[in-house]
PDB file of C-alpha atoms in Angstrom:
ATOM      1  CA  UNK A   1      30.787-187.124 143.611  1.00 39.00           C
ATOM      2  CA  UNK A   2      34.285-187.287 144.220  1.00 37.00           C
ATOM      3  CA  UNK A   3      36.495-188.315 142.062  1.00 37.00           C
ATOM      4  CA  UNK A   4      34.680-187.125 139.211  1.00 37.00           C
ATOM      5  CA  UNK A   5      34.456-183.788 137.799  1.00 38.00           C
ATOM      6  CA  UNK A   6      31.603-181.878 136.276  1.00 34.00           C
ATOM      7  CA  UNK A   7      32.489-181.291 132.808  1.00 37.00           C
ATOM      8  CA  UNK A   8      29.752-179.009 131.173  1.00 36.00           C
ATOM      9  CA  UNK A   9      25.966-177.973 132.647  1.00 37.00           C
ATOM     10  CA  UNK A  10      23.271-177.084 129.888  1.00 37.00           C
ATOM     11  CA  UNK A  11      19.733-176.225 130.953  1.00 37.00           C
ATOM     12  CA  UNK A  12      18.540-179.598 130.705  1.00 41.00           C
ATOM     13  CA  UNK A  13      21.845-182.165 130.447  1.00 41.00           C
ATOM     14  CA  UNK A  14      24.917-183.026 133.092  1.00 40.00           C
ATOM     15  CA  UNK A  15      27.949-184.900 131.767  1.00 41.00           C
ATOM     16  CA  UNK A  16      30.128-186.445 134.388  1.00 37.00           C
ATOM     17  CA  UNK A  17      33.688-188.138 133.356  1.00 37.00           C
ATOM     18  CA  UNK A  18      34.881-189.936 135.986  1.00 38.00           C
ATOM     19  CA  UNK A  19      38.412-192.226 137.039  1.00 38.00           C
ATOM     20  CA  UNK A  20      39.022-195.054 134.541  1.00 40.00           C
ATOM     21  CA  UNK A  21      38.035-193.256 131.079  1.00 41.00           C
ATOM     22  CA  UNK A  22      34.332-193.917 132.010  1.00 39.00           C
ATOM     23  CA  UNK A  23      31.843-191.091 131.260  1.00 41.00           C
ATOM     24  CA  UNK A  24      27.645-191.094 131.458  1.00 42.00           C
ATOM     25  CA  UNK A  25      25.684-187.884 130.183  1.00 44.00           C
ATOM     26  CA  UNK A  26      22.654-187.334 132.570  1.00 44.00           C
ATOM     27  CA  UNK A  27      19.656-185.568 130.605  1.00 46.00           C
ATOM     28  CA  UNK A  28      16.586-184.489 132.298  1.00 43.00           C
ATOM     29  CA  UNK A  29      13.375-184.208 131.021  1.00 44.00           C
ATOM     30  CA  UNK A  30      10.127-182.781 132.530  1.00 41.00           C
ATOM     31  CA  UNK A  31       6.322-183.384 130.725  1.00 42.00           C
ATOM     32  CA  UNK A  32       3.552-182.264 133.173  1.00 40.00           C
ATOM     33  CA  UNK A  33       5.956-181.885 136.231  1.00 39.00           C
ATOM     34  CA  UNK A  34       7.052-185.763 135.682  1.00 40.00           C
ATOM     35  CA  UNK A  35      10.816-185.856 135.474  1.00 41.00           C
ATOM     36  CA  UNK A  36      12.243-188.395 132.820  1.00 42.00           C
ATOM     37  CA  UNK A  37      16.021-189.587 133.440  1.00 44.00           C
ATOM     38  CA  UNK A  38      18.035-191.126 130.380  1.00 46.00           C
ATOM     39  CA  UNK A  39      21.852-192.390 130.753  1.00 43.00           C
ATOM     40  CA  UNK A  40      24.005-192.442 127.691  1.00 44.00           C
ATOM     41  CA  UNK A  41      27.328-193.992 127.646  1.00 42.00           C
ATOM     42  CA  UNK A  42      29.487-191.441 125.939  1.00 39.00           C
ATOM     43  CA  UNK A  43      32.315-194.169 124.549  1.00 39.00           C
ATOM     44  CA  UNK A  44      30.159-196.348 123.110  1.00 37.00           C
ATOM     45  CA  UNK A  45      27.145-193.594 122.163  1.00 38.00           C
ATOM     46  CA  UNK A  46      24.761-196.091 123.204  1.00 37.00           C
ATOM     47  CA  UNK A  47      21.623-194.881 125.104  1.00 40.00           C
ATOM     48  CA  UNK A  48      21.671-197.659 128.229  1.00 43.00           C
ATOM     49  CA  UNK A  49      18.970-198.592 130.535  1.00 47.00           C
ATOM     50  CA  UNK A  50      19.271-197.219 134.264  1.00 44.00           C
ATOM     51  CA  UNK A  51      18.610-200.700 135.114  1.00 46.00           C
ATOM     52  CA  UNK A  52      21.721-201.888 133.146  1.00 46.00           C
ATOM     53  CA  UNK A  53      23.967-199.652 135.611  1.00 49.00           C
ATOM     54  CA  UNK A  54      25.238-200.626 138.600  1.00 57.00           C
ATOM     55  CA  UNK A  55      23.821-199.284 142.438  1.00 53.00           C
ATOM     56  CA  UNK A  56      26.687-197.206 143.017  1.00 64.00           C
ATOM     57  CA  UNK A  57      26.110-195.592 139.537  1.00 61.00           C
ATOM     58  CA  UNK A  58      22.567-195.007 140.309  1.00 57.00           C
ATOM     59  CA  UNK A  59      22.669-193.727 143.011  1.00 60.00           C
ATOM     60  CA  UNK A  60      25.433-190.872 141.519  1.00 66.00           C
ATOM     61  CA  UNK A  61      22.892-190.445 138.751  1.00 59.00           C
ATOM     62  CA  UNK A  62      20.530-189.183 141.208  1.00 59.00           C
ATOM     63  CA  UNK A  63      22.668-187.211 142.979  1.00 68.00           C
ATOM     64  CA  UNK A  64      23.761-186.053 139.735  1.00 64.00           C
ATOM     65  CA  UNK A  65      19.772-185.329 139.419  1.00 58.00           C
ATOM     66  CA  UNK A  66      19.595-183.628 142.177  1.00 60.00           C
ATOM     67  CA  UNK A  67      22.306-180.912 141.322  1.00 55.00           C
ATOM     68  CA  UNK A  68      20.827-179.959 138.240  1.00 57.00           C
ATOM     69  CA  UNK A  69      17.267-179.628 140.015  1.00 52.00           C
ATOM     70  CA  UNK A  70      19.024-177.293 142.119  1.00 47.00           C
ATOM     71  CA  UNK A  71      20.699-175.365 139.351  1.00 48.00           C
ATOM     72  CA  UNK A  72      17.481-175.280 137.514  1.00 46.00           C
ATOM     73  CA  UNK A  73      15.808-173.587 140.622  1.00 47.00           C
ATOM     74  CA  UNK A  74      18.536-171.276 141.086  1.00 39.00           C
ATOM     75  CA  UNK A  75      18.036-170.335 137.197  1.00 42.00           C
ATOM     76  CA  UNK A  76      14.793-169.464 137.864  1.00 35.00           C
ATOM     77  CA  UNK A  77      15.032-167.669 140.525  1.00 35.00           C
ATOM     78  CA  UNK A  78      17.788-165.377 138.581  1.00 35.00           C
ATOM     79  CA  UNK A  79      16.143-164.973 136.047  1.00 39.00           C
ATOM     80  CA  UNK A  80      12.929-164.009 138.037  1.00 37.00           C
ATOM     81  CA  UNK A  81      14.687-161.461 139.824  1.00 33.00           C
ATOM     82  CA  UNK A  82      17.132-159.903 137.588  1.00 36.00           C
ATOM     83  CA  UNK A  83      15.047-158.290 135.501  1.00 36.00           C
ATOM     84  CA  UNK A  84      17.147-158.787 132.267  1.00 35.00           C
ATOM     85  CA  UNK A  85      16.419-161.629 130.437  1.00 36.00           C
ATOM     86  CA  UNK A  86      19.806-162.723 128.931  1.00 31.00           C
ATOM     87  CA  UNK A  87      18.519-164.206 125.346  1.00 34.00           C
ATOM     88  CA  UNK A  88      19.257-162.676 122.703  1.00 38.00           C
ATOM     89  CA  UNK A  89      16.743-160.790 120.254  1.00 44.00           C
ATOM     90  CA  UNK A  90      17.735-162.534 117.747  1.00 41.00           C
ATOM     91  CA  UNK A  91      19.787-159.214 115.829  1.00 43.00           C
ATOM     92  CA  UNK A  92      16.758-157.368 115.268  1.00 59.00           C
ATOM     93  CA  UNK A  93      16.591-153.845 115.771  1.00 74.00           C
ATOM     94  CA  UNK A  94      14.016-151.485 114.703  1.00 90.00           C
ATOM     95  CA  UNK A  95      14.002-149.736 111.934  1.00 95.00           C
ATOM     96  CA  UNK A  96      14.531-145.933 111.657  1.00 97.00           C
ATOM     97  CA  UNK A  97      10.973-144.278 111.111  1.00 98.00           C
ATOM     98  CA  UNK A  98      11.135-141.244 108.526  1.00 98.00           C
ATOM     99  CA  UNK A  99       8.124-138.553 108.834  1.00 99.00           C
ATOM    100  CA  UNK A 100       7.519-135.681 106.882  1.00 98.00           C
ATOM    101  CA  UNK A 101       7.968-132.181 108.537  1.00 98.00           C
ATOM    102  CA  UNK A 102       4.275-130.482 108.578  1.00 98.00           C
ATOM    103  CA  UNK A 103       2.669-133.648 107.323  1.00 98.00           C
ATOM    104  CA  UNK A 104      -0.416-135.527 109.353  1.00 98.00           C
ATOM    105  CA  UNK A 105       0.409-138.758 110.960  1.00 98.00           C
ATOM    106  CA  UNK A 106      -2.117-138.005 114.342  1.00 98.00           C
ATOM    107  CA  UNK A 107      -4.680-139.967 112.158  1.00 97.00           C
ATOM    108  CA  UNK A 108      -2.141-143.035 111.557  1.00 98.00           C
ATOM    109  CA  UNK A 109      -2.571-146.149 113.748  1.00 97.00           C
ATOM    110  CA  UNK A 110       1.305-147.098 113.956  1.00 98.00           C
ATOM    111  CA  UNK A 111       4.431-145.674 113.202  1.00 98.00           C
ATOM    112  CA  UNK A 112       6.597-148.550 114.513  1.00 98.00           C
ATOM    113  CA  UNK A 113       6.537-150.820 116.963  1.00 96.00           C
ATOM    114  CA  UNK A 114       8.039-152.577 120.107  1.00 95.00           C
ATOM    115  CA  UNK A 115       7.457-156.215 120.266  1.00 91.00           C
ATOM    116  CA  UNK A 116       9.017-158.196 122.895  1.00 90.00           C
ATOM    117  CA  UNK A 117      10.395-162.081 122.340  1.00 86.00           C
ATOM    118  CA  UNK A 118       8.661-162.677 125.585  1.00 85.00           C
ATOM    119  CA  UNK A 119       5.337-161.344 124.718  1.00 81.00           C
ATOM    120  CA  UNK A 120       2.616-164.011 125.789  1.00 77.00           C
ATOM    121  CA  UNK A 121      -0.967-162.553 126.797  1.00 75.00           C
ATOM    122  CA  UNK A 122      -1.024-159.386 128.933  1.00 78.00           C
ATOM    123  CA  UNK A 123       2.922-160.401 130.674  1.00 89.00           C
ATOM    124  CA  UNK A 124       4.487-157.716 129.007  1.00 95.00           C
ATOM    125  CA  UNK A 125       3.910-153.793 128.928  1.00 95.00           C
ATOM    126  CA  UNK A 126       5.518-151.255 126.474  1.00 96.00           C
ATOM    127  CA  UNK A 127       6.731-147.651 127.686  1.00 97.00           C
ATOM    128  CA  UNK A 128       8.629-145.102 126.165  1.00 98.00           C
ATOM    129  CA  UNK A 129      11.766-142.927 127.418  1.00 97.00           C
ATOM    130  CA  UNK A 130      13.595-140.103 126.149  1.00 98.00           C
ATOM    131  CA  UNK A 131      12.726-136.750 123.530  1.00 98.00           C
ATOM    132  CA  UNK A 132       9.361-136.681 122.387  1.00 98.00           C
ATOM    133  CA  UNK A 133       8.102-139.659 124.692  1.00 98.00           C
ATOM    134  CA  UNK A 134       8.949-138.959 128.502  1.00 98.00           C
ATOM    135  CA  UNK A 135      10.602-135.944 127.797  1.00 98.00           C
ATOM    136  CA  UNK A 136      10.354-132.291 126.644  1.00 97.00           C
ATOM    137  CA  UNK A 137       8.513-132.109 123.975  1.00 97.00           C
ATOM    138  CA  UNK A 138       6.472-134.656 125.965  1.00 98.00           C
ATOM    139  CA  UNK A 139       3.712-137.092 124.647  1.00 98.00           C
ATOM    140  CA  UNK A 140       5.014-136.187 121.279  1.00 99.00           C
ATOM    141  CA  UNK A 141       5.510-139.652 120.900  1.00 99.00           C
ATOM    142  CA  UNK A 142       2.834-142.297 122.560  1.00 98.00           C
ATOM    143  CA  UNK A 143       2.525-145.784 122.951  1.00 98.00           C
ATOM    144  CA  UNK A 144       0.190-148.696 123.606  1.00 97.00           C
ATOM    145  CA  UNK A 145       1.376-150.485 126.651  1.00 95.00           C
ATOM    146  CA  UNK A 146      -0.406-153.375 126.153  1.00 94.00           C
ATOM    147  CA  UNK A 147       0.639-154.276 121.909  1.00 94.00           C
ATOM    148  CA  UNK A 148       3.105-151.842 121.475  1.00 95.00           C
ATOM    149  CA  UNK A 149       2.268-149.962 118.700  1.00 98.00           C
ATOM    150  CA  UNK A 150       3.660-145.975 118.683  1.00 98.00           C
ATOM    151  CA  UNK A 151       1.957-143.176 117.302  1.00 98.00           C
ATOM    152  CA  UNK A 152       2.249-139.480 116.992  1.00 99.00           C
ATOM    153  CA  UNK A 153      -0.099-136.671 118.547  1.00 98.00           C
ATOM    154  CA  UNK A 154       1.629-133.563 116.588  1.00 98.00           C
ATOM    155  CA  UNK A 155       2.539-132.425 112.982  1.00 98.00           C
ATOM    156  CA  UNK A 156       6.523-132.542 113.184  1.00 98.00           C
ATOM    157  CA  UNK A 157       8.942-129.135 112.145  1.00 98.00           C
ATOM    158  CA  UNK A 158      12.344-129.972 111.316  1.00 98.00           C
ATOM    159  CA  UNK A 159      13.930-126.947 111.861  1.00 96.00           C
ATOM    160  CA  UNK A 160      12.802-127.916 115.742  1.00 97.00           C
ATOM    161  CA  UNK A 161      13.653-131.118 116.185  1.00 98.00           C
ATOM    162  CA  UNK A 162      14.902-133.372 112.784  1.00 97.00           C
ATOM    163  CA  UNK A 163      16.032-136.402 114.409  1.00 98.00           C
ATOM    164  CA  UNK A 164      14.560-138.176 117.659  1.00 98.00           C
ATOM    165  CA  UNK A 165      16.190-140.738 119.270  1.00 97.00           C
ATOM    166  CA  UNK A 166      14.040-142.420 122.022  1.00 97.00           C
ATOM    167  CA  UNK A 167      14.161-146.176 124.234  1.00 96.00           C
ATOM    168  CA  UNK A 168      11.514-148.890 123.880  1.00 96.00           C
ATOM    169  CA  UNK A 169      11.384-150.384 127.297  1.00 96.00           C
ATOM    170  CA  UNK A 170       9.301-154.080 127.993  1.00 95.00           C
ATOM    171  CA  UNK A 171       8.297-154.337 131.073  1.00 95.00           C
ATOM    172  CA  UNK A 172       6.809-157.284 133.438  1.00 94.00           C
ATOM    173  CA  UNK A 173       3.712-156.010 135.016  1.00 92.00           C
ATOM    174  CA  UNK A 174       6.018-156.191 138.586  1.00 92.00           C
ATOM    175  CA  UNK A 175       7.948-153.349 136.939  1.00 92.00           C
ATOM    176  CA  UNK A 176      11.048-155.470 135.851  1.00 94.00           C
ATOM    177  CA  UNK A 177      12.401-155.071 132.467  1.00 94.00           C
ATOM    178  CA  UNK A 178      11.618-158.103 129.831  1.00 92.00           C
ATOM    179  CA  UNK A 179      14.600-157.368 127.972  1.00 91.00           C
ATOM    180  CA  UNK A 180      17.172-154.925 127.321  1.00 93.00           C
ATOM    181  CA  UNK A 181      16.014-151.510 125.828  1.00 95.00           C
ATOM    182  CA  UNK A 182      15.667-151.243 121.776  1.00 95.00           C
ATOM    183  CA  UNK A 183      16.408-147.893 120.349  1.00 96.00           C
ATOM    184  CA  UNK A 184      14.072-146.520 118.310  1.00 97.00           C
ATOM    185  CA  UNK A 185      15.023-143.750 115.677  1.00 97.00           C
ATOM    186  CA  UNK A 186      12.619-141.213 113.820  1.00 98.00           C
ATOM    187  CA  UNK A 187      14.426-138.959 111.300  1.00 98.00           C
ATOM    188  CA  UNK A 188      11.918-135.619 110.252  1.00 99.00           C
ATOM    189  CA  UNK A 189      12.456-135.116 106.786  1.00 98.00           C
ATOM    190  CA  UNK A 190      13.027-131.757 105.261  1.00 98.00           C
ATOM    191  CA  UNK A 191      10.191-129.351 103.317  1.00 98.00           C
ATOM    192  CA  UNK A 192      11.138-126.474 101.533  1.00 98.00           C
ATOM    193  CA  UNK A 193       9.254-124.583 103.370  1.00 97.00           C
ATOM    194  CA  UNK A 194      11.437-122.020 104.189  1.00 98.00           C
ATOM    195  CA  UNK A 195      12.193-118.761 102.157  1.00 98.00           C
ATOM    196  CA  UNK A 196      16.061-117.568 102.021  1.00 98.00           C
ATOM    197  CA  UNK A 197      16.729-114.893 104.122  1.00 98.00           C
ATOM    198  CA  UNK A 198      18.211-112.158 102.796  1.00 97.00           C
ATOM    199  CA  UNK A 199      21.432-110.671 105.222  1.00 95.00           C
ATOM    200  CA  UNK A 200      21.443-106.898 106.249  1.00 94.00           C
ATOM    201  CA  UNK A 201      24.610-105.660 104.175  1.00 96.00           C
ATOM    202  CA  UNK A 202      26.535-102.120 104.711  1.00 97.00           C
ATOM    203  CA  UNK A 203      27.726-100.442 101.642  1.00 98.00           C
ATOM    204  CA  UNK A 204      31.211-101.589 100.202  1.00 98.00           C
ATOM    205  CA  UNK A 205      33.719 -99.889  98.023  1.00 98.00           C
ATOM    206  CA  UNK A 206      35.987-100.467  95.288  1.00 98.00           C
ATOM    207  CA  UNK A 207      38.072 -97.803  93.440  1.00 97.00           C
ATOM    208  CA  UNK A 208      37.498 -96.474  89.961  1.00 96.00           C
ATOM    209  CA  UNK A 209      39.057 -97.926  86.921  1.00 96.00           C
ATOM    210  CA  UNK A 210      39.473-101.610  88.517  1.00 97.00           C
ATOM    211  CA  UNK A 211      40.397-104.467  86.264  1.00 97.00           C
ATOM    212  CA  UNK A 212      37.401-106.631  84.951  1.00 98.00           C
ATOM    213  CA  UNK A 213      36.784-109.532  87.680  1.00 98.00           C
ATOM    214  CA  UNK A 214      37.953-107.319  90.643  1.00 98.00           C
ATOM    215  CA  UNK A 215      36.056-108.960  93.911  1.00 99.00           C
ATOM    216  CA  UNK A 216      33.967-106.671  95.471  1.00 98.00           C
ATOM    217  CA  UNK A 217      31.659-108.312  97.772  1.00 98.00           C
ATOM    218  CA  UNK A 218      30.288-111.618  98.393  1.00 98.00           C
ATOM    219  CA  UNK A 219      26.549-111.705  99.591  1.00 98.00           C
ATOM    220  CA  UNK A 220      26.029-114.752 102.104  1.00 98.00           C
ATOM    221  CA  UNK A 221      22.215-115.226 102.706  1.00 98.00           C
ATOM    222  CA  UNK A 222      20.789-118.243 104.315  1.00 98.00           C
ATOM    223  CA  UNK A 223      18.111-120.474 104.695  1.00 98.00           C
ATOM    224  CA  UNK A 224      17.026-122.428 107.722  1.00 98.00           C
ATOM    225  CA  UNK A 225      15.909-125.846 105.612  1.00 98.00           C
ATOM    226  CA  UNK A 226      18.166-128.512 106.090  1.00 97.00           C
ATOM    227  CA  UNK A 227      22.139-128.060 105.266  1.00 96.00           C
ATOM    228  CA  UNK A 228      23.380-130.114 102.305  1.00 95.00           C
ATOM    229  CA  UNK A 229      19.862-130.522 101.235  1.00 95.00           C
ATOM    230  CA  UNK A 230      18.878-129.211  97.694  1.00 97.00           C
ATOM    231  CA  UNK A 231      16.237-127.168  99.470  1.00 98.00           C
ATOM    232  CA  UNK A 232      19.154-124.815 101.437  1.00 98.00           C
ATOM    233  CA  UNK A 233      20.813-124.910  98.516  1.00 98.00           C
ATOM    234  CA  UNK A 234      20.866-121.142  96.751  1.00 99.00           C
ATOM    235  CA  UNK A 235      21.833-119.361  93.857  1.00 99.00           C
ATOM    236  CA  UNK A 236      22.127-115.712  93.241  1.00 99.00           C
ATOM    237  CA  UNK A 237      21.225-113.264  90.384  1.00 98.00           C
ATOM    238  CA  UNK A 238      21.447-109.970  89.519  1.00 98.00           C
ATOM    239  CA  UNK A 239      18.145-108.018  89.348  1.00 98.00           C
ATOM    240  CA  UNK A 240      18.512-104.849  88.209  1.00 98.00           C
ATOM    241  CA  UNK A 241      21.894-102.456  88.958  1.00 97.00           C
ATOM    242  CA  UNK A 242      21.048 -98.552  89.456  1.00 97.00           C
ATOM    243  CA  UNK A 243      22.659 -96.465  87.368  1.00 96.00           C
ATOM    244  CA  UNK A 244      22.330 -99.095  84.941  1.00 93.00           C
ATOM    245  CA  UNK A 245      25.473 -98.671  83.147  1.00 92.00           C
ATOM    246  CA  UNK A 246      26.013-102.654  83.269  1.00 95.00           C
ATOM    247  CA  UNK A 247      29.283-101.997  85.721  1.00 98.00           C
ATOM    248  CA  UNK A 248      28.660-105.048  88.284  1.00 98.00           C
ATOM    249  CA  UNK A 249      28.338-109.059  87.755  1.00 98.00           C
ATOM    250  CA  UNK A 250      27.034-111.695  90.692  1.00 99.00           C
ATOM    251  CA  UNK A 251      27.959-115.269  90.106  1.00 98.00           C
ATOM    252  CA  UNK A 252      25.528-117.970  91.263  1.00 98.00           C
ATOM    253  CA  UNK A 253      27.838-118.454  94.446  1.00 98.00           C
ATOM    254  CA  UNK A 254      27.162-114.991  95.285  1.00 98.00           C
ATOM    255  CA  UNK A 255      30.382-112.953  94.853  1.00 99.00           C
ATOM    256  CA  UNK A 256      29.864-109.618  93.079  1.00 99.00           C
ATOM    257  CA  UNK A 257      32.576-108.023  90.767  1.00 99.00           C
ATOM    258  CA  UNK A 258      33.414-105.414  88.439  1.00 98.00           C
ATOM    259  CA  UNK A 259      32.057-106.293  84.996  1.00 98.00           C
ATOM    260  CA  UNK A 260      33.457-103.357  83.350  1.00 96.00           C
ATOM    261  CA  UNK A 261      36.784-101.660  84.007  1.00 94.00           C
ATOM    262  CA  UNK A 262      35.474 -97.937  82.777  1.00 95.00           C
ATOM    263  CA  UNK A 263      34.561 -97.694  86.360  1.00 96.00           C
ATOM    264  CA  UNK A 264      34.204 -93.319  86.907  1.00 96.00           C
ATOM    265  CA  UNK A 265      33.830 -92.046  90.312  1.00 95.00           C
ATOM    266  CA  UNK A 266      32.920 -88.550  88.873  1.00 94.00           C
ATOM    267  CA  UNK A 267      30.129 -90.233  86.122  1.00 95.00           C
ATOM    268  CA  UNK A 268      28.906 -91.918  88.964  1.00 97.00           C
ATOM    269  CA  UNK A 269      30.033 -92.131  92.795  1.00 97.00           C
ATOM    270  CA  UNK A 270      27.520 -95.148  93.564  1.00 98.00           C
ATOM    271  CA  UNK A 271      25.594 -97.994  92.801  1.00 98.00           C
ATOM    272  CA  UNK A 272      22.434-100.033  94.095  1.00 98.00           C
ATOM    273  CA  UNK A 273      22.623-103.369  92.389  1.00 99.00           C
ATOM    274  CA  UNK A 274      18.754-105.615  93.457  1.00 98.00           C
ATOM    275  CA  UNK A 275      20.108-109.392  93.837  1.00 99.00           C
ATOM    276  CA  UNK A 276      17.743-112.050  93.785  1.00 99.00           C
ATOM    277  CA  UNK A 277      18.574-115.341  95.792  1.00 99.00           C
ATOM    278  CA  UNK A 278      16.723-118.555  95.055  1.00 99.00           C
ATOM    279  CA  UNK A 279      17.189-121.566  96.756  1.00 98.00           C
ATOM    280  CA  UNK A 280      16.560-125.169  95.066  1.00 98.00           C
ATOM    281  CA  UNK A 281      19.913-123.904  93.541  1.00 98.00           C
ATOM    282  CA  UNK A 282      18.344-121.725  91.210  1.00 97.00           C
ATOM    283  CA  UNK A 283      15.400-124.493  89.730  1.00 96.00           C
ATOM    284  CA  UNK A 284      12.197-123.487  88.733  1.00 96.00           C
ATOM    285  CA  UNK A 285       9.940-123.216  92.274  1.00 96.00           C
ATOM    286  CA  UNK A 286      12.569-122.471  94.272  1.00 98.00           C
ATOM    287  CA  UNK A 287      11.868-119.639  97.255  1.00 98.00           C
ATOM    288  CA  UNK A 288      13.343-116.189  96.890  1.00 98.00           C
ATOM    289  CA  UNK A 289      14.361-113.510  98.498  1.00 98.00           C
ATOM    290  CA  UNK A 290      15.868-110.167  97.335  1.00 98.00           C
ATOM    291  CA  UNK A 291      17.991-107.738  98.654  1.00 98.00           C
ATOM    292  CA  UNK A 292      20.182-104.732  97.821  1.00 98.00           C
ATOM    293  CA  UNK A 293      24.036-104.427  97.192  1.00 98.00           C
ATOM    294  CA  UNK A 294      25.328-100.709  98.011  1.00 99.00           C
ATOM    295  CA  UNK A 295      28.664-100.109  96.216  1.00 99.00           C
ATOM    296  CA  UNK A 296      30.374 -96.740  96.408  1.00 98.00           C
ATOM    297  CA  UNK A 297      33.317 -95.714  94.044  1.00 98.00           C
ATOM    298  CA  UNK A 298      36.679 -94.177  94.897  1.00 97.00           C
ATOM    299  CA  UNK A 299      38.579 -91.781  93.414  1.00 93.00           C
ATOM    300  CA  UNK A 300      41.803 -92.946  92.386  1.00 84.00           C
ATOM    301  CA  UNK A 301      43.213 -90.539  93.415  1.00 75.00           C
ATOM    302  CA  UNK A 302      42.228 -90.975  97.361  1.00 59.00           C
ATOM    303  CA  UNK A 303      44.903 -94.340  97.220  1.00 54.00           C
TER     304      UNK A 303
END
């Protein structure tokens, strides 16, 4: 071929530009292994007979042929042994799965699926890698290798595990991969099923006679649903205060303070205030919890 240059090389079509402004485009067809050679004349985009062209052009036509048959073969073979198949799949990815913590799913066929572009028959197996599939907790996640449907064996807790991110893999039955991995993403979402917890608190002081809205303690329980959720989210009341001479306020945040400034160490040197916390942020059937606030009073006199 010399004196002409190989310009482009699709999987089926060669275009040679040679000396002289002359150019042919070589395309190669194959219907049950027969092998079908048409020669257009790219300045005048006429298709021309190959018995139009002259024996010299011929006979660089077939050579022409016989480059792309052995760029075809090497394609194959490539693609054969690499294991990754190169297309594109198309943009699609799958979507994320949501579950419900301490709901059922054992009894549900399919909670997603991996579907190769290169599924034809029994070619193509499905696997699964990472959390909940291949690793700890194992088999929490299962699929069919032969259609590619996943489904659970367990009932899910959040407050375990709330997001699992595992790798569908399609596989040729020789053990080479299809096509690249797809992720595939199953968010747990939260219950309430989770009462606040109440903390252990040692007894606090403030000093008689202090100002109305004097901070004396803030109370910090917590709950192990899901942060920023409405389910973690609490609010505080105040029960019951003993004496109750009305002294102490709580907030919904949870910070107590001194309701009223008549506040007399020698009327009374301590107080147990019961405070209620209630997550849902307070709404009706919200969990509770309840716990006491120990406040003593100082003598002014001690500062």
């Amino acid at each position: 071929m010399t004196g002409r240059q190989i310009k482009e090389v699709g999987s089926s079509c060669l275009h040679i530009f040679g000396g002289g402004g002359s150019s042919l485009s070589l395309a190669l067809r194959s219907r049950k292994s027969n092998l079908y050679i048409k020669c257009k004349c790219l300045r005048c985009e006429m298709l021309q007979p190959l018995r139009s062209r002259s024996f010299s052009d011929m006979a660089r036509l077939f050579q022409s042929a016989l480059v792309i048959l052995v760029l075809l073969q090497v394609g194959i073979v490539v693609r054969q042994t690499s294991g990754i198949n190169l297309v594109k799949r198309s943009g699609r990815v799958l979507p994320l799965v949501l579950l419900k913590e301490n709901k059922d799913y054992t009894k549900v066929t399919s909670i997603s699926k991996i579907c190769s572009d290169f599924h034809q028959g029994k070619n193509v197996e499905y696997y699964l890698e990472g959390p909940g599939a291949n690793q700890k907790p194992y088999n929490a996640f299962v699929v069919n290798h032969e259609n590619g449907d996943v489904r659970v064996t367990k009932i899910f807790d959040r407050e375990e595990i709330d997001t699992y991110v595992m790798k569908g893999i399609a596989k040729y039955p020789n053990g080479l991969d299809a096509e690249r991995p797809i992720e595939l993403r199953v968010k747990v979402e939260d219950e309430n099923d989770n009462d606040p917890v109440f903390p252990d608190m040692s007894p606090v002081d403030v000093y008689e006679l202090s100002p109305t809205g004097t901070f004396v303690v803030k109370v910090n329980a917590t709950d192990a649903d899901e942060p920023g959720n409405k389910n973690s989210e609490l609010a505080y009341t105040l029960i019951s205060q003993n004496p109750s001479h009305d002294m102490f306020r709580i907030d919904n945040s949870g910070v107590v303070s001194v309701k009223n400034s008549i506040l007399d160490r020698e009327i009374c040197a301590q107080y147990n205030l019961t405070v209620q916390v209630q997550d849902l942020n307070g709404e009706d059937g919200g969990r509770t919890a309840t716990g006491v606030v120990t406040i003593n009073v100082l003598d002014r006199e001690d500062i």
